[in-house]
Amino acid sequence: MTASMFRRDLVLMLLACTAAAVVSAAMPELSSLPSRKKLSAGFVPAAPSSMLRRPSVASPPSAKRARVARTSLTPALRMSSNEGPDGKSKALEKLASVDKGKKEEPSDSADEEDRPGFVQELVNWFNSEDGREEAFQWTVTFTLALSFRIFILEPRFIPSLSMYPTFEVGDQLAVDKVSKFWREYQRKDVVVFRSPPAFAKYVDKGKSEEDLIKRIVAIEGDKVQVKSGELYVNGELVNEPYRFEDAEYDYGPKVVPKGCVLVFGDNRNESLDSHIWGELPKENIIGRAVIKYWPPNRAGTVENWQG
């Protein structure tokens, strides 16, 4: 045997020993792989080692879907084949605890369902001591205010210039509704009244029931005449400092019937009043205008001239 042949045989022996060592090191890993017969039904096995796959054979679509499903499992619920029935029980217990925790968490929808509605809150407020006391106070206040408005003093708004210059459009005033019980209506009183039936003949249907404001120029039994722009009552010339201008019409002479008054506007030529539609029944009168409170620069008492 030559020296070159000896060296070749020595190299071959070393390569054979190295291969044997590699194979023996890989055997424990192969022996620890799970057997398909040991897998529990319903659980996806762990991905097999790449050493067992054949690179030349493509994986079928079902195997791909299985791998995707395996990767999406929650790590806390995964089981290996060597865990047995105890592992499955633990996974089920964990799943049950997660569901229980979700049920016990408070939700906004539950709070909204438990919250009482507006009607129930109102009932609860009325049933409380503070609620009953406050409701009583509001009831008394509202009743007094409404009674004051209906029976004593009523606010009114001026819509036209028929009473200019005493009132302008937009003026607001208070009407006294109680003094009529102890003081008869007199000449020169400014009164608010419900329009009589005869008024409807001269206006549109929508305005036939409007309340009006005028000044009393004569009471029942008076003999009234308007001539040359001046007012005469019972044959005497009446001083009218509140009048805007002389009347451009003639009226009378006429006697005011019982239970009635005669009313004119201070703006005589721009007023639809008794010289057109006749006498006003006293029962139509709502009350006297006593206070003008708006606008502030024109606020003050309404002069109801005597005489």
XYZ file of C-alpha atoms in Angstrom:
307
model
C 0.000 0.000 0.000
C 1.451 3.342 -0.969
C 1.363 6.452 1.194
C -1.195 8.194 -1.062
C -3.663 5.285 -0.829
C -3.299 5.262 2.976
C -4.157 8.932 3.204
C -7.248 8.422 0.988
C -8.542 5.593 3.189
C -7.994 7.706 6.314
C -10.061 10.581 4.902
C -12.918 8.224 3.974
C -12.994 6.788 7.485
C -13.149 10.269 9.022
C -16.057 11.261 6.737
C -17.939 8.062 7.663
C -17.502 8.731 11.399
C -18.717 12.335 11.003
C -21.860 11.205 9.137
C -22.616 8.618 11.810
C -22.331 11.249 14.542
C -24.714 13.573 12.727
C -27.336 10.847 12.264
C -27.172 9.787 15.900
C -27.643 13.425 17.041
C -30.760 13.816 14.920
C -32.472 10.620 16.125
C -33.784 12.047 19.529
C -35.539 14.943 17.730
C -37.253 12.574 15.323
C -38.348 10.262 18.111
C -39.996 13.158 20.064
C -42.390 14.133 17.209
C -46.117 13.494 18.097
C -47.786 10.570 16.434
C -50.985 11.230 14.480
C -52.676 8.381 16.358
C -52.240 10.254 19.671
C -54.019 13.503 18.528
C -57.351 14.377 20.203
C -60.336 14.935 17.925
C -61.188 18.612 17.354
C -57.715 19.995 18.115
C -55.323 21.012 15.371
C -51.835 19.436 15.731
C -48.750 21.547 15.857
C -46.957 22.120 12.567
C -44.680 19.129 11.766
C -40.936 19.620 11.527
C -39.636 20.779 8.209
C -37.296 17.799 8.246
C -40.288 15.493 7.529
C -41.643 17.512 4.615
C -40.808 16.637 1.055
C -39.785 19.841 -0.691
C -40.697 18.403 -4.048
C -44.392 17.841 -3.122
C -46.746 20.890 -2.846
C -49.134 21.082 0.146
C -52.837 20.633 -0.741
C -55.301 23.577 -0.110
C -56.868 21.757 2.869
C -53.466 21.553 4.544
C -52.953 25.304 3.995
C -56.314 26.117 5.597
C -55.437 23.920 8.545
C -52.170 25.757 9.048
C -53.964 29.140 8.934
C -56.495 27.933 11.531
C -53.686 26.674 13.765
C -51.891 30.020 13.743
C -55.133 31.921 14.685
C -55.795 29.919 17.868
C -55.341 31.793 21.162
C -52.097 30.586 22.764
C -53.834 30.212 26.119
C -56.244 27.637 24.645
C -53.775 25.580 22.615
C -53.090 22.023 23.734
C -50.349 19.668 22.766
C -51.092 15.995 22.372
C -49.278 15.041 25.562
C -51.568 17.200 27.793
C -54.432 14.688 27.654
C -57.937 15.235 29.085
C -56.670 17.509 31.848
C -55.386 19.999 29.305
C -58.744 20.102 27.556
C -60.556 20.680 30.849
C -58.223 23.544 31.718
C -58.816 25.160 28.313
C -62.576 24.913 28.770
C -62.322 26.396 32.244
C -60.304 29.330 30.882
C -62.878 29.899 28.129
C -65.717 29.835 30.680
C -63.923 32.331 32.914
C -63.406 34.694 29.968
C -67.141 34.569 29.085
C -68.099 35.124 32.729
C -65.844 38.150 32.950
C -67.459 39.668 29.861
C -70.945 39.206 31.315
C -69.995 40.829 34.601
C -68.529 43.939 32.929
C -70.982 46.900 33.201
C -72.139 48.351 29.900
C -73.505 51.733 28.910
C -76.586 50.141 27.387
C -77.417 48.444 30.683
C -77.043 51.752 32.508
C -79.362 53.429 30.021
C -81.960 50.694 30.463
C -81.810 50.986 34.254
C -82.035 54.796 34.131
C -85.618 56.017 34.741
C -87.388 57.959 32.006
C -88.543 61.563 32.160
C -92.028 60.667 33.379
C -90.654 58.449 36.126
C -88.181 61.145 37.190
C -91.048 63.644 37.347
C -93.119 61.253 39.468
C -90.169 60.671 41.794
C -89.662 64.427 42.087
C -93.323 64.955 43.017
C -93.138 62.172 45.577
C -90.160 63.773 47.309
C -90.681 66.341 50.072
C -88.669 69.030 48.281
C -90.552 68.361 45.054
C -93.974 68.732 46.689
C -92.959 71.958 48.400
C -91.545 73.451 45.214
C -94.578 72.357 43.176
C -96.871 74.034 45.716
C -94.909 77.279 45.501
C -94.983 77.261 41.701
C -98.729 76.522 41.701
C -99.484 79.414 44.060
C -97.271 81.801 42.072
C -98.815 80.803 38.745
C -102.362 81.060 40.130
C -101.752 84.520 41.567
C -100.121 85.750 38.359
C -102.938 84.375 36.211
C -105.600 85.808 38.512
C -103.871 89.193 38.477
C -103.733 89.068 34.680
C -107.392 88.074 34.257
C -109.126 90.118 36.951
C -106.928 93.090 37.906
C -104.367 94.398 35.401
C -103.926 93.307 31.796
C -101.090 94.244 29.402
C -102.002 95.557 25.957
C -100.221 96.492 22.723
C -101.026 99.433 20.419
C -101.247 98.300 16.752
C -102.290 101.547 14.998
C -102.200 105.358 15.088
C -105.900 105.883 15.819
C -105.009 107.198 19.320
C -102.016 109.322 18.252
C -100.474 111.368 19.898
C -101.532 109.745 23.182
C -100.267 106.361 21.942
C -97.939 105.416 19.115
C -97.598 102.102 17.309
C -95.706 99.652 19.526
C -96.585 101.293 22.843
C -97.451 98.865 25.613
C -99.819 99.699 28.430
C -101.625 98.244 31.439
C -105.415 98.111 31.615
C -107.180 98.456 34.973
C -110.067 95.964 35.168
C -111.322 96.411 38.736
C -111.963 100.125 39.269
C -115.147 99.880 37.181
C -116.844 98.174 40.127
C -116.718 101.344 42.292
C -116.196 104.107 39.695
C -118.422 104.635 36.680
C -116.873 105.274 33.287
C -116.678 108.979 32.595
C -116.041 111.317 29.720
C -112.414 111.429 28.532
C -111.557 108.005 30.021
C -109.342 105.932 27.684
C -110.865 102.453 27.545
C -110.095 99.076 25.962
C -113.149 97.164 24.756
C -114.367 94.254 22.701
C -115.531 95.402 19.290
C -119.359 95.545 18.914
C -121.197 93.599 16.170
C -121.601 96.742 14.062
C -117.804 97.044 13.795
C -117.637 93.859 11.692
C -119.427 95.603 8.799
C -116.412 97.865 8.174
C -113.454 95.473 8.487
C -112.285 92.132 7.154
C -113.632 89.002 8.791
C -110.317 88.241 10.500
C -110.364 91.603 12.311
C -114.019 91.681 13.319
C -113.357 90.361 16.827
C -110.300 92.451 17.702
C -110.172 94.493 20.906
C -109.998 98.255 20.412
C -108.829 101.301 22.377
C -110.605 104.692 22.203
C -111.545 107.655 24.387
C -115.032 108.143 25.815
C -116.416 111.477 24.584
C -119.997 111.100 25.876
C -121.972 108.899 28.295
C -125.608 107.767 28.312
C -128.082 110.655 28.079
C -125.558 113.099 26.574
C -126.429 115.044 23.450
C -123.401 114.925 21.111
C -122.561 116.915 17.987
C -119.451 117.404 15.857
C -119.439 120.488 13.637
C -116.695 122.611 12.114
C -114.160 120.122 13.452
C -115.152 120.686 17.108
C -116.897 118.451 19.634
C -119.992 119.671 21.476
C -121.575 117.793 24.383
C -124.926 118.993 25.701
C -124.437 122.168 23.658
C -121.034 123.037 25.186
C -117.686 123.103 23.369
C -115.322 120.478 24.791
C -111.671 121.341 25.370
C -109.579 118.486 23.957
C -105.829 119.016 24.472
C -105.171 115.343 23.600
C -106.740 115.663 20.114
C -104.286 115.492 17.191
C -106.307 117.633 14.747
C -109.813 118.915 14.079
C -112.334 116.450 12.750
C -113.028 116.629 9.021
C -116.550 115.253 9.404
C -119.831 116.252 11.026
C -121.780 114.112 13.457
C -125.145 114.473 15.191
C -126.668 115.959 17.095
C -127.495 112.613 18.717
C -128.410 111.429 22.215
C -126.422 108.507 23.620
C -128.835 105.694 24.537
C -128.961 104.107 27.997
C -126.263 101.549 28.746
C -123.955 102.924 26.063
C -121.097 105.387 25.605
C -119.709 107.211 22.595
C -115.991 106.666 21.831
C -113.677 108.569 19.441
C -110.016 108.191 18.619
C -107.652 111.065 19.491
C -106.529 110.998 15.838
C -110.044 111.817 14.689
C -109.551 111.513 10.946
C -107.679 108.196 11.148
C -109.949 106.366 13.586
C -112.679 103.808 12.946
C -114.881 104.701 15.904
C -118.412 105.569 17.059
C -118.944 108.252 14.454
C -118.923 105.365 11.905
C -120.281 102.239 13.605
C -122.375 103.797 16.403
C -122.551 103.630 20.196
C -120.585 101.173 22.335
C -122.444 99.018 24.907
C -120.822 99.432 28.333
C -120.678 95.655 28.867
C -118.134 95.460 26.054
C -115.631 97.576 27.982
C -112.729 95.583 29.432
C -111.121 98.339 31.489
C -109.365 101.697 31.644
C -105.866 102.304 30.279
C -103.904 103.565 33.294
C -100.143 103.021 32.753
C -97.927 103.146 29.683
C -94.755 101.185 30.464
C -93.079 100.805 27.047
C -91.018 102.324 25.544
C -89.173 103.599 28.617
C -88.798 107.133 27.245
C -92.605 107.371 26.906
C -93.503 105.536 30.121
C -95.968 107.133 32.556
C -99.598 107.306 33.574
C -102.365 107.692 31.020
C -104.247 110.943 31.591
C -107.947 110.323 31.964
C -109.180 113.886 31.887
C -112.095 114.901 34.090
C -114.980 117.053 32.893
